[in-house]
Short mmCIF file of C-alpha atoms in Angstrom, two decimals:
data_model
loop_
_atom_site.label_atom_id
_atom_site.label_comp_id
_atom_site.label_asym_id
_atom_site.label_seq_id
_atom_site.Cartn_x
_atom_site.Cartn_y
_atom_site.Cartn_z
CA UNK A 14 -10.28 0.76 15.37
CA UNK A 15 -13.38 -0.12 13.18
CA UNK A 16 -12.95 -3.99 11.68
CA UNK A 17 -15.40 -3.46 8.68
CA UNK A 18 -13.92 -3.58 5.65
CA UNK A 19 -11.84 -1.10 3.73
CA UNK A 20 -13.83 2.63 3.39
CA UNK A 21 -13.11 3.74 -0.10
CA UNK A 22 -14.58 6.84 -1.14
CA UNK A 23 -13.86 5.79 -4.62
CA UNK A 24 -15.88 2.57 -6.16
CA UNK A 25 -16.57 2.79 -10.09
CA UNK A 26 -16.87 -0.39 -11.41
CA UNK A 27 -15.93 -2.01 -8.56
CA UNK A 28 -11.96 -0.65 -8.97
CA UNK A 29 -10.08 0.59 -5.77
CA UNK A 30 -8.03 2.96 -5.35
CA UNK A 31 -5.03 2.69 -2.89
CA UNK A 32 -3.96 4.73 -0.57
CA UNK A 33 -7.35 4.77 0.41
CA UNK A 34 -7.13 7.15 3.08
CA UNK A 35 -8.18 11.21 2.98
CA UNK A 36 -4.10 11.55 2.89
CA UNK A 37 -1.10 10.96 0.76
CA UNK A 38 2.75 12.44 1.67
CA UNK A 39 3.82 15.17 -0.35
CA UNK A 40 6.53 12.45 -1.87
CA UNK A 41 3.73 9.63 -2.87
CA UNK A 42 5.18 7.32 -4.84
CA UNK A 43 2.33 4.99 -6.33
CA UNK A 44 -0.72 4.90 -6.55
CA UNK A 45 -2.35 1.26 -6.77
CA UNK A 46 -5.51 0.18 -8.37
CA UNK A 47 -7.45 -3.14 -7.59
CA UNK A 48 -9.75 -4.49 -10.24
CA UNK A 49 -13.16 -6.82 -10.37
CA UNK A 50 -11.16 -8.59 -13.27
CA UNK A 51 -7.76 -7.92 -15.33
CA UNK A 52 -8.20 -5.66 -18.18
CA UNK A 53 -8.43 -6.25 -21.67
CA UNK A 54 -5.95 -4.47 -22.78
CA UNK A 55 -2.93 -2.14 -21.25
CA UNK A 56 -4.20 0.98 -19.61
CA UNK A 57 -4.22 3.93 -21.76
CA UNK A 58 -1.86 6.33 -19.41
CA UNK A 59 -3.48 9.50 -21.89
CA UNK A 60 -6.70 9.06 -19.77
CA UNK A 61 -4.34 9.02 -15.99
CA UNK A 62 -3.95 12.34 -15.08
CA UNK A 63 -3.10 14.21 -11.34
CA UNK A 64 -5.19 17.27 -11.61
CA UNK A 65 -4.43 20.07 -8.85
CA UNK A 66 -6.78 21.92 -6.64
CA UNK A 67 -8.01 24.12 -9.45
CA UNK A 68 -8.06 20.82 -11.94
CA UNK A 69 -4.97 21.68 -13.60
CA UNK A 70 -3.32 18.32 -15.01
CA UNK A 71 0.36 17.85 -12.96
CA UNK A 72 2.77 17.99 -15.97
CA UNK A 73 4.97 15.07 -15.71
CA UNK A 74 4.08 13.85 -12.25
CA UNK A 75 3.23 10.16 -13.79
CA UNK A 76 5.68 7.67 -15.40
CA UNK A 77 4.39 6.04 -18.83
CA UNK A 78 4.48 2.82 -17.37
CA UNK A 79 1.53 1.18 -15.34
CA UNK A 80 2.73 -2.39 -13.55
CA UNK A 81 -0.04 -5.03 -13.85
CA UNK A 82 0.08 -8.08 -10.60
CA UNK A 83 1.06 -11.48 -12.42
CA UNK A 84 -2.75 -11.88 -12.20
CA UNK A 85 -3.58 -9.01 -13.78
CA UNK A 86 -6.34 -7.88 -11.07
CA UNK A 87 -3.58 -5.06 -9.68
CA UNK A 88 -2.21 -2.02 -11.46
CA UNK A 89 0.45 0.27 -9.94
CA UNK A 90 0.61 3.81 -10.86
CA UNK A 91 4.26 5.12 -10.25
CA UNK A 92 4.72 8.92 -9.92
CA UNK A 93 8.02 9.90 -10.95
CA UNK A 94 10.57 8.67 -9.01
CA UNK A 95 13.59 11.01 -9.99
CA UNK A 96 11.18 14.05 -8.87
CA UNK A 97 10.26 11.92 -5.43
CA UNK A 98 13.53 11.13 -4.28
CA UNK A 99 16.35 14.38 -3.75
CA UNK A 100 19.43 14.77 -5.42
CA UNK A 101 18.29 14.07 -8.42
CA UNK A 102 18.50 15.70 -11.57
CA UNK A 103 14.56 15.60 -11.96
CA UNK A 104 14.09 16.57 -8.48
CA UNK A 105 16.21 19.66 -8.51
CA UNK A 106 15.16 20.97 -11.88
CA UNK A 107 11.55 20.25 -11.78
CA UNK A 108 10.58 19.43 -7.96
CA UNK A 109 8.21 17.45 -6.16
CA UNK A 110 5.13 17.02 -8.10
CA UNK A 111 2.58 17.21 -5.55
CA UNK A 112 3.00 20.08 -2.56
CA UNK A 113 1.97 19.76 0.68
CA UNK A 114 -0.99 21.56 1.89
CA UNK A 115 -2.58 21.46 -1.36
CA UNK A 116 -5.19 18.61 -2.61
CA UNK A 117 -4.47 16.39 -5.42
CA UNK A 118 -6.71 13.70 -7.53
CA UNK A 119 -6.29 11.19 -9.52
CA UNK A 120 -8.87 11.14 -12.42
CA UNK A 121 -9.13 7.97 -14.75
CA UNK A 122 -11.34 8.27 -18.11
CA UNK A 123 -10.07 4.66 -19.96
CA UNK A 124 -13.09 2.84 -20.99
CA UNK A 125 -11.29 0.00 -20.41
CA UNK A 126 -11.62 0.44 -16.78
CA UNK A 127 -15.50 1.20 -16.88
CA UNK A 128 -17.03 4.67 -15.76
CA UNK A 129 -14.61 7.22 -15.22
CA UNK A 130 -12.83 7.20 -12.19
CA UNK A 131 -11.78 10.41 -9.70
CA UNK A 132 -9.92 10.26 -6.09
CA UNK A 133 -8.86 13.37 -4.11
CA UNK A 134 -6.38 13.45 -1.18
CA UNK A 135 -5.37 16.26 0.97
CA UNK A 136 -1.63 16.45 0.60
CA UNK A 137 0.71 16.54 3.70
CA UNK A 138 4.34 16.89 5.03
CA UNK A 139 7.03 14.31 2.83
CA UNK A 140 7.25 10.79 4.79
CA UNK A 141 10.48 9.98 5.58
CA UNK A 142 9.84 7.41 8.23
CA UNK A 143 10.40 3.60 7.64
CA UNK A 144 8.09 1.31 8.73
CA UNK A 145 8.58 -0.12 12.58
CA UNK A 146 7.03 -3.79 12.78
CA UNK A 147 8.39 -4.10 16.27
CA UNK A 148 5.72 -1.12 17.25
CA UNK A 149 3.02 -2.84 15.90
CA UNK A 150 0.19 -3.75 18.36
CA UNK A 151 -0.78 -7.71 17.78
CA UNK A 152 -4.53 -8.92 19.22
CA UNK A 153 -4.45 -12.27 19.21
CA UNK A 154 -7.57 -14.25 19.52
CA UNK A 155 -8.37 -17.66 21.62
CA UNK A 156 -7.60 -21.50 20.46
CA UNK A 157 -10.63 -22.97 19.49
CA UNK A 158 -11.91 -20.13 17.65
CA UNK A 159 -11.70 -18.44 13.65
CA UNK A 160 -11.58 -14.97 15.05
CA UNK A 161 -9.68 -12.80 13.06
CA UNK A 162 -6.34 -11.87 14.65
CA UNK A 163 -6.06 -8.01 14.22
CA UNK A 164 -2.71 -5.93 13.82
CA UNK A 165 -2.69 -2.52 14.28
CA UNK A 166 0.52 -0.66 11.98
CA UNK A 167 2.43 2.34 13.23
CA UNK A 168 1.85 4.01 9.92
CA UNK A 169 -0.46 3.07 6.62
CA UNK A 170 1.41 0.55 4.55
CA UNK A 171 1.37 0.42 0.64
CA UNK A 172 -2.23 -1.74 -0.65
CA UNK A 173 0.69 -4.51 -1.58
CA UNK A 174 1.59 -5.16 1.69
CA UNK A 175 -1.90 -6.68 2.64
CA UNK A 176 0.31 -9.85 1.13
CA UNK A 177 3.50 -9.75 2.66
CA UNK A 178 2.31 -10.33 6.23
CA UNK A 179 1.31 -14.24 7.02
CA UNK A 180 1.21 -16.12 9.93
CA UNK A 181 3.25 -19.04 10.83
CA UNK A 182 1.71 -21.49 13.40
CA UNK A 183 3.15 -23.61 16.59
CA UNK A 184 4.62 -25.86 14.06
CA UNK A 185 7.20 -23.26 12.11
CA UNK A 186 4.45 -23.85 8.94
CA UNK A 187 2.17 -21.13 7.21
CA UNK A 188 -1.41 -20.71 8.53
CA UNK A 189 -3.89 -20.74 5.26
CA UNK A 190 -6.38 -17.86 5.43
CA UNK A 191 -7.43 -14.50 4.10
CA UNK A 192 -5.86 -11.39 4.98
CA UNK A 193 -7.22 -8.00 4.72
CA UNK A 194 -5.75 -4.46 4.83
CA UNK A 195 -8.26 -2.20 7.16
CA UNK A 196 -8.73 1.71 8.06
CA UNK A 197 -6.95 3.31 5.37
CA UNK A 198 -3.96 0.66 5.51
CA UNK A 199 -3.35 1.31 9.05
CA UNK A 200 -4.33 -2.00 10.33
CA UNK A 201 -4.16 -5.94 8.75
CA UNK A 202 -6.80 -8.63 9.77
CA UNK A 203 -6.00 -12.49 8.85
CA UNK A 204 -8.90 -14.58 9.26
CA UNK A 205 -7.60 -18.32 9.84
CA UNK A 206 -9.02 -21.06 7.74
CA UNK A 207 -8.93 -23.47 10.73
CA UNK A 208 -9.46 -22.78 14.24
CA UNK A 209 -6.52 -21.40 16.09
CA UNK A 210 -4.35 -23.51 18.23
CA UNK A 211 -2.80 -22.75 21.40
CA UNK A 212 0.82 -21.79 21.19
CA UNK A 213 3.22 -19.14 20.07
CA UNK A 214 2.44 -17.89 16.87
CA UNK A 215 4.53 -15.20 15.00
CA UNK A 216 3.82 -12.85 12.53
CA UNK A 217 5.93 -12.86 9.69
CA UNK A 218 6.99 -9.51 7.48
CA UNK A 219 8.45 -9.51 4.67
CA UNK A 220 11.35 -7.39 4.07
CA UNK A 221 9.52 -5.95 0.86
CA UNK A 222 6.94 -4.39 2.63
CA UNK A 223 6.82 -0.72 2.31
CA UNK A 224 4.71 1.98 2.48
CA UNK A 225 3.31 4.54 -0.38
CA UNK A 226 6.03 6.65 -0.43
CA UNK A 227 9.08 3.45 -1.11
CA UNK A 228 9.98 3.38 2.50
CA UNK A 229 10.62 0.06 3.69
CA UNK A 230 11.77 -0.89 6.99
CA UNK A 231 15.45 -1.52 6.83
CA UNK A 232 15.91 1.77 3.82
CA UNK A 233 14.01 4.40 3.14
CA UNK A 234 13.55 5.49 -0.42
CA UNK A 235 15.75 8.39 0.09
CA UNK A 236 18.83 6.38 0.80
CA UNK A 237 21.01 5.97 -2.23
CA UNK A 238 20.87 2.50 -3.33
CA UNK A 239 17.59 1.80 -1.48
CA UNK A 240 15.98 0.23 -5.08
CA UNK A 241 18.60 -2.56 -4.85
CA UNK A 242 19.00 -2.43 -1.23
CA UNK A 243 18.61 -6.35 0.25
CA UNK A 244 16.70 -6.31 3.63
CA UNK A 245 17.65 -9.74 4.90
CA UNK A 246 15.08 -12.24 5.80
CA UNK A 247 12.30 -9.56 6.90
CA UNK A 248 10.69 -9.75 10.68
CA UNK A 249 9.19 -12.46 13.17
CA UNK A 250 6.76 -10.49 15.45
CA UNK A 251 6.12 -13.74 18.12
CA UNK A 252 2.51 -13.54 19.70
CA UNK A 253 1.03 -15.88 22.10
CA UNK A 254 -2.98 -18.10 21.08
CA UNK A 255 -3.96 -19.13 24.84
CA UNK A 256 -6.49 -21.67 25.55
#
């Protein structure tokens, strides 16, 4: 797996759009945007549209309500979660916005956020899988050096979860560093800001992570409840810095 940084076929203005990959599940749930600087003002949702493969807008496939990051430098575009998740009044009367085997893309004309802005993804089969930490494949690099330790996921995560992984040293404290979502959020890289130390190390998920479609690892977004569900104290995935 390729440790350059993130491929997006999408750059206007320096915004990102997440998933990043060629791919999205047939029950998406957001869509994520990261920005060179918060906005001036709320994003106009008029100009957010999911056009179909003949560029035909989606009726109702967006919510009115774009979530800005405390910081303002993230946006997250929901799609409508009573047409995502079955059983639901939405979902049986109106059905899954997006189908798979068809493309979708997201197309973004606010001139708040620059030159207008356009994504496709191929659309595939619904995920209904949680994520598995305990799958995930954990390179660990040598004491002495500021590799990059590199994690390779099961599954893409959501853009979010590039900040609920950390690492947590010999001592039981956090390591300071930057991590980095890679390969279509299939893989995480944390570079350390000191030199690694010999010792077990662990890898620490939090039980928030999920991935685009709401899935997290002890619920998926299908389970009744699963928006209030608690997951505990998350996961400790122990790996091993030798000398």
């Amino acid at each position: 797996m390729a440790l350059a940084l993130l491929s997006i076929d999408v750059l206007a203005g320096s915004v990102q759009v997440f998933p990043s990959g060629p791919s999205v599940p047939e029950n998406l749930l957001h869509i994520e945007l990261r920005l060179p600087m918060p906005l001036s003002r709320a994003l106009d949702m008029r100009h957010v549209t999911l056009l179909d493969a003949a560029g035909q807008v989606l009726p109702g496939a967006l919510l009115d309500l774009p979530l800005p990051s405390a910081d303002g430098r993230r946006l997250t575009l929901l799609l409508h979660p009573g047409r995502v998740k079955s059983g639901l009044v939405a979902h049986e009367q109106l059905g899954l916005a997006l189908k798979a085997g068809d493309s979708v893309t997201l197309r973004i004309d606010d001139p708040a956020l620059g030159p207008a802005l356009r994504k496709t993804w191929q659309v595939t089969a619904a995920d209904r899988a949680a994520p598995e930490p305990a799958r995930w494949r954990i390179a660990a690099p040598r004491a002495g050096s500021a590799a990059a330790l590199v994690v390779r996921l099961d599954a893409p995560v959501s853009a979010s979860g590039e900040g609920l992984m950390a690492v947590r040293g010999p001592d039981g404290l956090r390591l300071a560093g930057r991590p980095q979502l890679l390969d279509a959020e299939t893989g995480w890289r944390f570079v350390p800001a000191q030199p690694w130390v010999a010792g077990r190390h662990s890898l620490m998920v939090h039980p928030d992570l999920e991935d685009a479609a709401g899935n997290r690892a002890c619920a998926l977004f299908e389970m009744r409840g699963n928006s209030h569900q608690a997951c505990g104290e998350g996961q400790a995935l122990p790996f091993e810095v030798k000398p």
